[in-house]
Amino acid sequence: MILPRRYWGILIIYIAAQLLPGVILGVIYHPKLPPQDVGVLWTIVSLALATVWIFTLLRKDMAELNHRSGLSTGEIVKWSIIGVFLAYGTQIVANLINIYVLGIDQGSQNTQEIIQIIEANMWFILLPIVFAPILEEIIFRKIIFGEIYKRTNFIIAGLLSALIFAALHMDFTFILTYTAMGFAFAYLYVKTKRIIVPIIAHMAMNAFVVIIQLSVDIEDLERQLEDMENALMIFFGG
């Protein structure tokens, strides 16, 4: 598959943002901070920088697509809400198949690992709710799905991009669930021609899952945020 040069740049930035925190954590040691806090800090920083950089590279694409789609703000909101129910519905159907057909009655390992990190450091909540939906929709829907869709049809492009999306979550027990959600997000992108719609739906879906899984009380949340503020002061203040 031949991609425009800027798309290759975006893919490289995305991969680098995933790998950079681990590399930094391996070579930087801060005696006043636990390694997991340093890892979370660098993960958020690298993904934030990657997001800004990628949007800069996509400015021309976004302007052209916004002009062609002609979608109003109200329609974007409407389709984003529809998208949440669509993604949630496909997830329910996939999970029912997992339970009653495939005999899978356990929770997603990927989700549980993310929740455990968030429970240890609340700043990590930015990953599943903000940065992951933005970057994943750009990579898997706009670039991978979009480029395959130009050469095939919706079914092939949707399934291939959704399978890649699912596989890269490294939770193969629930590959059907991730594939179904990826397919739903691809439909939203084709229907609206605006990548912001599946991004918003993806954000809302992840936020709902995280909130349900966490069930953190306000006092605990405030304590963890205060601890993280102190950690930031120690890390950057020396």
PDB file of C-alpha atoms in Angstrom:
ATOM      1  CA  MET A   1       0.000   0.000   0.000  1.00  0.00           C
ATOM      2  CA  ILE A   2       1.524   3.300  -1.151  1.00  0.00           C
ATOM      3  CA  LEU A   3       0.950   6.089   1.357  1.00  0.00           C
ATOM      4  CA  PRO A   4       1.506   9.839   1.002  1.00  0.00           C
ATOM      5  CA  ARG A   5       4.755  10.956   2.614  1.00  0.00           C
ATOM      6  CA  ARG A   6       2.974  12.840   5.408  1.00  0.00           C
ATOM      7  CA  TYR A   7       1.103   9.640   6.345  1.00  0.00           C
ATOM      8  CA  TRP A   8       4.378   7.753   6.695  1.00  0.00           C
ATOM      9  CA  GLY A   9       5.555  10.603   8.901  1.00  0.00           C
ATOM     10  CA  ILE A  10       2.442  10.263  11.053  1.00  0.00           C
ATOM     11  CA  LEU A  11       2.922   6.500  11.411  1.00  0.00           C
ATOM     12  CA  ILE A  12       6.550   7.014  12.456  1.00  0.00           C
ATOM     13  CA  ILE A  13       5.538   9.675  14.996  1.00  0.00           C
ATOM     14  CA  TYR A  14       2.847   7.365  16.404  1.00  0.00           C
ATOM     15  CA  ILE A  15       5.244   4.438  16.794  1.00  0.00           C
ATOM     16  CA  ALA A  16       7.928   6.679  18.304  1.00  0.00           C
ATOM     17  CA  ALA A  17       5.428   8.072  20.818  1.00  0.00           C
ATOM     18  CA  GLN A  18       4.602   4.519  21.918  1.00  0.00           C
ATOM     19  CA  LEU A  19       8.256   3.531  22.332  1.00  0.00           C
ATOM     20  CA  LEU A  20       9.773   6.748  23.690  1.00  0.00           C
ATOM     21  CA  PRO A  21       8.553   6.462  27.316  1.00  0.00           C
ATOM     22  CA  GLY A  22      10.096   3.004  27.680  1.00  0.00           C
ATOM     23  CA  VAL A  23      13.393   4.185  26.200  1.00  0.00           C
ATOM     24  CA  ILE A  24      13.500   7.233  28.458  1.00  0.00           C
ATOM     25  CA  LEU A  25      12.575   5.174  31.509  1.00  0.00           C
ATOM     26  CA  GLY A  26      15.438   2.830  30.690  1.00  0.00           C
ATOM     27  CA  VAL A  27      18.065   5.568  30.625  1.00  0.00           C
ATOM     28  CA  ILE A  28      16.737   8.133  33.101  1.00  0.00           C
ATOM     29  CA  TYR A  29      16.551   7.482  36.795  1.00  0.00           C
ATOM     30  CA  HIS A  30      15.003   9.966  39.208  1.00  0.00           C
ATOM     31  CA  PRO A  31      15.671   8.935  42.829  1.00  0.00           C
ATOM     32  CA  LYS A  32      12.727  10.886  44.249  1.00  0.00           C
ATOM     33  CA  LEU A  33      10.060   9.360  42.000  1.00  0.00           C
ATOM     34  CA  PRO A  34       8.859   5.764  41.563  1.00  0.00           C
ATOM     35  CA  PRO A  35       9.601   4.376  38.067  1.00  0.00           C
ATOM     36  CA  GLN A  36       5.880   3.962  37.332  1.00  0.00           C
ATOM     37  CA  ASP A  37       5.249   7.687  37.903  1.00  0.00           C
ATOM     38  CA  VAL A  38       8.133   8.618  35.597  1.00  0.00           C
ATOM     39  CA  GLY A  39       6.742   6.228  32.989  1.00  0.00           C
ATOM     40  CA  VAL A  40       3.257   7.748  33.185  1.00  0.00           C
ATOM     41  CA  LEU A  41       4.647  11.280  32.957  1.00  0.00           C
ATOM     42  CA  TRP A  42       6.689  10.532  29.864  1.00  0.00           C
ATOM     43  CA  THR A  43       3.823   8.578  28.269  1.00  0.00           C
ATOM     44  CA  ILE A  44       1.482  11.567  28.599  1.00  0.00           C
ATOM     45  CA  VAL A  45       4.146  14.024  27.409  1.00  0.00           C
ATOM     46  CA  SER A  46       5.132  11.937  24.372  1.00  0.00           C
ATOM     47  CA  LEU A  47       1.531  11.303  23.303  1.00  0.00           C
ATOM     48  CA  ALA A  48       0.592  14.963  23.767  1.00  0.00           C
ATOM     49  CA  LEU A  49       3.504  16.063  21.593  1.00  0.00           C
ATOM     50  CA  ALA A  50       2.683  13.387  19.005  1.00  0.00           C
ATOM     51  CA  THR A  51      -0.951  14.534  18.875  1.00  0.00           C
ATOM     52  CA  VAL A  52       0.006  18.172  18.264  1.00  0.00           C
ATOM     53  CA  TRP A  53       2.581  17.188  15.629  1.00  0.00           C
ATOM     54  CA  ILE A  54       0.173  14.865  13.820  1.00  0.00           C
ATOM     55  CA  PHE A  55      -2.597  17.474  13.702  1.00  0.00           C
ATOM     56  CA  THR A  56      -0.067  19.912  12.255  1.00  0.00           C
ATOM     57  CA  LEU A  57       0.728  17.451   9.465  1.00  0.00           C
ATOM     58  CA  LEU A  58      -2.983  16.917   8.812  1.00  0.00           C
ATOM     59  CA  ARG A  59      -4.066  20.556   8.622  1.00  0.00           C
ATOM     60  CA  LYS A  60      -4.492  20.487   4.846  1.00  0.00           C
ATOM     61  CA  ASP A  61      -6.369  17.157   4.931  1.00  0.00           C
ATOM     62  CA  MET A  62      -8.728  18.407   7.635  1.00  0.00           C
ATOM     63  CA  ALA A  63      -9.490  21.648   5.806  1.00  0.00           C
ATOM     64  CA  GLU A  64     -10.294  19.831   2.554  1.00  0.00           C
ATOM     65  CA  LEU A  65     -12.411  17.175   4.276  1.00  0.00           C
ATOM     66  CA  ASN A  66     -14.359  19.725   6.324  1.00  0.00           C
ATOM     67  CA  HIS A  67     -15.133  21.636   3.145  1.00  0.00           C
ATOM     68  CA  ARG A  68     -16.303  18.529   1.262  1.00  0.00           C
ATOM     69  CA  SER A  69     -18.407  17.061   4.067  1.00  0.00           C
ATOM     70  CA  GLY A  70     -20.473  20.176   4.749  1.00  0.00           C
ATOM     71  CA  LEU A  71     -21.488  18.716   8.106  1.00  0.00           C
ATOM     72  CA  SER A  72     -22.864  21.237  10.596  1.00  0.00           C
ATOM     73  CA  THR A  73     -21.905  21.318  14.266  1.00  0.00           C
ATOM     74  CA  GLY A  74     -25.352  20.002  15.180  1.00  0.00           C
ATOM     75  CA  GLU A  75     -24.966  17.036  12.827  1.00  0.00           C
ATOM     76  CA  ILE A  76     -21.519  16.298  14.241  1.00  0.00           C
ATOM     77  CA  VAL A  77     -23.008  16.203  17.741  1.00  0.00           C
ATOM     78  CA  LYS A  78     -25.921  14.056  16.550  1.00  0.00           C
ATOM     79  CA  TRP A  79     -23.708  11.511  14.815  1.00  0.00           C
ATOM     80  CA  SER A  80     -21.277  11.457  17.721  1.00  0.00           C
ATOM     81  CA  ILE A  81     -24.128  10.514  20.068  1.00  0.00           C
ATOM     82  CA  ILE A  82     -25.405   7.929  17.584  1.00  0.00           C
ATOM     83  CA  GLY A  83     -21.840   6.664  17.344  1.00  0.00           C
ATOM     84  CA  VAL A  84     -21.611   6.037  21.078  1.00  0.00           C
ATOM     85  CA  PHE A  85     -24.732   3.861  20.997  1.00  0.00           C
ATOM     86  CA  LEU A  86     -23.576   2.151  17.807  1.00  0.00           C
ATOM     87  CA  ALA A  87     -20.131   1.325  19.229  1.00  0.00           C
ATOM     88  CA  TYR A  88     -21.601   0.251  22.551  1.00  0.00           C
ATOM     89  CA  GLY A  89     -24.196  -1.901  20.793  1.00  0.00           C
ATOM     90  CA  THR A  90     -21.596  -3.679  18.660  1.00  0.00           C
ATOM     91  CA  GLN A  91     -19.506  -4.237  21.783  1.00  0.00           C
ATOM     92  CA  ILE A  92     -22.476  -5.828  23.570  1.00  0.00           C
ATOM     93  CA  VAL A  93     -23.223  -8.115  20.605  1.00  0.00           C
ATOM     94  CA  ALA A  94     -19.562  -9.139  20.323  1.00  0.00           C
ATOM     95  CA  ASN A  95     -19.338  -9.835  24.054  1.00  0.00           C
ATOM     96  CA  LEU A  96     -22.518 -11.918  23.951  1.00  0.00           C
ATOM     97  CA  ILE A  97     -20.946 -13.997  21.173  1.00  0.00           C
ATOM     98  CA  ASN A  98     -17.780 -14.283  23.267  1.00  0.00           C
ATOM     99  CA  ILE A  99     -19.758 -15.558  26.260  1.00  0.00           C
ATOM    100  CA  TYR A 100     -22.424 -17.779  24.723  1.00  0.00           C
ATOM    101  CA  VAL A 101     -20.697 -19.005  21.551  1.00  0.00           C
ATOM    102  CA  LEU A 102     -16.987 -18.895  22.295  1.00  0.00           C
ATOM    103  CA  GLY A 103     -17.261 -19.553  26.027  1.00  0.00           C
ATOM    104  CA  ILE A 104     -15.173 -16.528  27.056  1.00  0.00           C
ATOM    105  CA  ASP A 105     -16.379 -15.373  30.459  1.00  0.00           C
ATOM    106  CA  GLN A 106     -13.406 -13.321  31.631  1.00  0.00           C
ATOM    107  CA  GLY A 107     -12.798  -9.579  31.479  1.00  0.00           C
ATOM    108  CA  SER A 108     -10.495  -7.916  28.979  1.00  0.00           C
ATOM    109  CA  GLN A 109      -6.872  -8.166  30.117  1.00  0.00           C
ATOM    110  CA  ASN A 110      -5.989  -4.976  28.241  1.00  0.00           C
ATOM    111  CA  THR A 111      -8.748  -3.027  29.999  1.00  0.00           C
ATOM    112  CA  GLN A 112      -7.794  -4.402  33.407  1.00  0.00           C
ATOM    113  CA  GLU A 113      -4.145  -3.432  32.948  1.00  0.00           C
ATOM    114  CA  ILE A 114      -5.123   0.110  32.004  1.00  0.00           C
ATOM    115  CA  ILE A 115      -7.449   0.378  35.016  1.00  0.00           C
ATOM    116  CA  GLN A 116      -4.699  -0.860  37.335  1.00  0.00           C
ATOM    117  CA  ILE A 117      -2.310   1.810  36.067  1.00  0.00           C
ATOM    118  CA  ILE A 118      -4.995   4.495  36.461  1.00  0.00           C
ATOM    119  CA  GLU A 119      -5.701   3.353  40.015  1.00  0.00           C
ATOM    120  CA  ALA A 120      -1.995   3.761  40.773  1.00  0.00           C
ATOM    121  CA  ASN A 121      -1.683   7.088  38.948  1.00  0.00           C
ATOM    122  CA  MET A 122      -4.794   9.046  37.928  1.00  0.00           C
ATOM    123  CA  TRP A 123      -2.956  11.082  35.295  1.00  0.00           C
ATOM    124  CA  PHE A 124      -2.876   7.950  33.138  1.00  0.00           C
ATOM    125  CA  ILE A 125      -6.625   8.390  32.628  1.00  0.00           C
ATOM    126  CA  LEU A 126      -5.694  10.869  29.864  1.00  0.00           C
ATOM    127  CA  LEU A 127      -4.416   7.972  27.760  1.00  0.00           C
ATOM    128  CA  PRO A 128      -7.666   5.999  27.202  1.00  0.00           C
ATOM    129  CA  ILE A 129      -9.986   9.005  27.292  1.00  0.00           C
ATOM    130  CA  VAL A 130      -8.048  11.585  25.261  1.00  0.00           C
ATOM    131  CA  PHE A 131      -4.891  10.526  23.453  1.00  0.00           C
ATOM    132  CA  ALA A 132      -5.718   6.929  22.479  1.00  0.00           C
ATOM    133  CA  PRO A 133      -9.041   7.810  20.760  1.00  0.00           C
ATOM    134  CA  ILE A 134      -7.499  10.730  18.848  1.00  0.00           C
ATOM    135  CA  LEU A 135      -4.394   8.897  17.669  1.00  0.00           C
ATOM    136  CA  GLU A 136      -6.089   5.556  17.004  1.00  0.00           C
ATOM    137  CA  GLU A 137      -8.860   7.091  14.916  1.00  0.00           C
ATOM    138  CA  ILE A 138      -6.340   9.035  12.839  1.00  0.00           C
ATOM    139  CA  ILE A 139      -4.081   5.996  12.357  1.00  0.00           C
ATOM    140  CA  PHE A 140      -6.628   3.190  11.934  1.00  0.00           C
ATOM    141  CA  ARG A 141      -9.594   4.999  10.404  1.00  0.00           C
ATOM    142  CA  LYS A 142      -8.275   8.022   8.521  1.00  0.00           C
ATOM    143  CA  ILE A 143      -5.019   6.512   7.265  1.00  0.00           C
ATOM    144  CA  ILE A 144      -5.285   2.696   7.204  1.00  0.00           C
ATOM    145  CA  PHE A 145      -9.030   2.374   6.544  1.00  0.00           C
ATOM    146  CA  GLY A 146      -9.070   5.456   4.298  1.00  0.00           C
ATOM    147  CA  GLU A 147      -6.261   4.243   2.062  1.00  0.00           C
ATOM    148  CA  ILE A 148      -7.642   0.682   1.759  1.00  0.00           C
ATOM    149  CA  TYR A 149     -11.133   2.076   1.101  1.00  0.00           C
ATOM    150  CA  LYS A 150      -9.800   4.030  -1.897  1.00  0.00           C
ATOM    151  CA  ARG A 151      -8.737   0.731  -3.495  1.00  0.00           C
ATOM    152  CA  THR A 152     -11.474  -1.691  -2.370  1.00  0.00           C
ATOM    153  CA  ASN A 153     -14.898  -1.395  -0.772  1.00  0.00           C
ATOM    154  CA  PHE A 154     -16.241  -0.606   2.688  1.00  0.00           C
ATOM    155  CA  ILE A 155     -16.538  -4.212   3.876  1.00  0.00           C
ATOM    156  CA  ILE A 156     -12.953  -5.145   2.995  1.00  0.00           C
ATOM    157  CA  ALA A 157     -11.466  -1.864   4.198  1.00  0.00           C
ATOM    158  CA  GLY A 158     -13.551  -1.899   7.379  1.00  0.00           C
ATOM    159  CA  LEU A 159     -12.674  -5.481   8.292  1.00  0.00           C
ATOM    160  CA  LEU A 160      -8.960  -5.203   7.496  1.00  0.00           C
ATOM    161  CA  SER A 161      -8.484  -1.934   9.379  1.00  0.00           C
ATOM    162  CA  ALA A 162     -10.600  -3.177  12.298  1.00  0.00           C
ATOM    163  CA  LEU A 163      -8.581  -6.406  12.525  1.00  0.00           C
ATOM    164  CA  ILE A 164      -5.326  -4.452  12.574  1.00  0.00           C
ATOM    165  CA  PHE A 165      -6.815  -2.158  15.214  1.00  0.00           C
ATOM    166  CA  ALA A 166      -7.866  -5.177  17.275  1.00  0.00           C
ATOM    167  CA  ALA A 167      -4.581  -7.057  16.887  1.00  0.00           C
ATOM    168  CA  LEU A 168      -2.475  -4.100  18.014  1.00  0.00           C
ATOM    169  CA  HIS A 169      -4.372  -3.970  21.311  1.00  0.00           C
ATOM    170  CA  MET A 170      -2.631  -7.288  22.072  1.00  0.00           C
ATOM    171  CA  ASP A 171      -5.747  -8.745  23.703  1.00  0.00           C
ATOM    172  CA  PHE A 172      -6.477 -11.622  21.331  1.00  0.00           C
ATOM    173  CA  THR A 173      -9.107 -13.207  23.556  1.00  0.00           C
ATOM    174  CA  PHE A 174     -11.299 -10.192  22.822  1.00  0.00           C
ATOM    175  CA  ILE A 175     -10.258  -9.650  19.223  1.00  0.00           C
ATOM    176  CA  LEU A 176     -13.905  -9.957  18.114  1.00  0.00           C
ATOM    177  CA  THR A 177     -14.922  -7.122  20.446  1.00  0.00           C
ATOM    178  CA  TYR A 178     -12.186  -4.775  19.252  1.00  0.00           C
ATOM    179  CA  THR A 179     -12.850  -5.687  15.608  1.00  0.00           C
ATOM    180  CA  ALA A 180     -16.568  -4.947  15.973  1.00  0.00           C
ATOM    181  CA  MET A 181     -15.855  -1.566  17.539  1.00  0.00           C
ATOM    182  CA  GLY A 182     -13.280  -0.722  14.866  1.00  0.00           C
ATOM    183  CA  PHE A 183     -15.815  -1.578  12.171  1.00  0.00           C
ATOM    184  CA  ALA A 184     -18.412   0.672  13.840  1.00  0.00           C
ATOM    185  CA  PHE A 185     -15.968   3.585  13.975  1.00  0.00           C
ATOM    186  CA  ALA A 186     -15.114   3.045  10.291  1.00  0.00           C
ATOM    187  CA  TYR A 187     -18.828   3.268   9.443  1.00  0.00           C
ATOM    188  CA  LEU A 188     -19.087   6.565  11.329  1.00  0.00           C
ATOM    189  CA  TYR A 189     -16.129   7.934   9.403  1.00  0.00           C
ATOM    190  CA  VAL A 190     -17.566   6.960   6.023  1.00  0.00           C
ATOM    191  CA  LYS A 191     -21.058   8.151   6.912  1.00  0.00           C
ATOM    192  CA  THR A 192     -19.992  11.599   8.112  1.00  0.00           C
ATOM    193  CA  LYS A 193     -16.675  12.068   6.277  1.00  0.00           C
ATOM    194  CA  ARG A 194     -15.423  13.719   9.477  1.00  0.00           C
ATOM    195  CA  ILE A 195     -12.810  11.967  11.609  1.00  0.00           C
ATOM    196  CA  ILE A 196     -13.905  14.040  14.615  1.00  0.00           C
ATOM    197  CA  VAL A 197     -17.111  11.963  14.833  1.00  0.00           C
ATOM    198  CA  PRO A 198     -15.482   8.560  15.518  1.00  0.00           C
ATOM    199  CA  ILE A 199     -12.944  10.346  17.740  1.00  0.00           C
ATOM    200  CA  ILE A 200     -15.713  11.754  19.952  1.00  0.00           C
ATOM    201  CA  ALA A 201     -17.597   8.439  19.985  1.00  0.00           C
ATOM    202  CA  HIS A 202     -14.376   6.589  20.854  1.00  0.00           C
ATOM    203  CA  MET A 203     -13.609   9.052  23.655  1.00  0.00           C
ATOM    204  CA  ALA A 204     -17.089   8.693  25.125  1.00  0.00           C
ATOM    205  CA  MET A 205     -16.953   4.902  24.940  1.00  0.00           C
ATOM    206  CA  ASN A 206     -13.598   4.736  26.695  1.00  0.00           C
ATOM    207  CA  ALA A 207     -14.676   7.278  29.311  1.00  0.00           C
ATOM    208  CA  PHE A 208     -17.776   5.225  30.094  1.00  0.00           C
ATOM    209  CA  VAL A 209     -15.765   2.014  30.474  1.00  0.00           C
ATOM    210  CA  VAL A 210     -13.122   3.672  32.648  1.00  0.00           C
ATOM    211  CA  ILE A 211     -15.679   5.324  34.932  1.00  0.00           C
ATOM    212  CA  ILE A 212     -17.605   2.081  35.379  1.00  0.00           C
ATOM    213  CA  GLN A 213     -14.433   0.083  36.035  1.00  0.00           C
ATOM    214  CA  LEU A 214     -12.847   2.581  38.372  1.00  0.00           C
ATOM    215  CA  SER A 215     -15.610   3.578  40.778  1.00  0.00           C
ATOM    216  CA  VAL A 216     -13.100   5.844  42.533  1.00  0.00           C
ATOM    217  CA  ASP A 217     -14.442   8.066  45.310  1.00  0.00           C
ATOM    218  CA  ILE A 218     -13.785  11.817  45.199  1.00  0.00           C
ATOM    219  CA  GLU A 219     -11.448  11.874  48.194  1.00  0.00           C
ATOM    220  CA  ASP A 220      -9.225   9.193  46.670  1.00  0.00           C
ATOM    221  CA  LEU A 221      -9.172  11.016  43.337  1.00  0.00           C
ATOM    222  CA  GLU A 222      -8.195  14.298  44.997  1.00  0.00           C
ATOM    223  CA  ARG A 223      -5.448  12.558  46.971  1.00  0.00           C
ATOM    224  CA  GLN A 224      -3.993  10.975  43.848  1.00  0.00           C
ATOM    225  CA  LEU A 225      -4.077  14.256  41.921  1.00  0.00           C
ATOM    226  CA  GLU A 226      -2.328  16.005  44.805  1.00  0.00           C
ATOM    227  CA  ASP A 227       0.332  13.276  44.876  1.00  0.00           C
ATOM    228  CA  MET A 228       0.863  13.672  41.143  1.00  0.00           C
ATOM    229  CA  GLU A 229       1.204  17.460  41.430  1.00  0.00           C
ATOM    230  CA  ASN A 230       3.892  16.922  44.069  1.00  0.00           C
ATOM    231  CA  ALA A 231       5.593  14.413  41.772  1.00  0.00           C
ATOM    232  CA  LEU A 232       5.618  16.933  38.925  1.00  0.00           C
ATOM    233  CA  MET A 233       7.182  19.566  41.174  1.00  0.00           C
ATOM    234  CA  ILE A 234       9.866  17.101  42.280  1.00  0.00           C
ATOM    235  CA  PHE A 235      10.571  15.894  38.730  1.00  0.00           C
ATOM    236  CA  PHE A 236      10.841  19.268  37.054  1.00  0.00           C
ATOM    237  CA  GLY A 237      12.024  21.262  40.066  1.00  0.00           C
ATOM    238  CA  GLY A 238      14.873  18.893  40.946  1.00  0.00           C
TER     239      GLY A 238
END
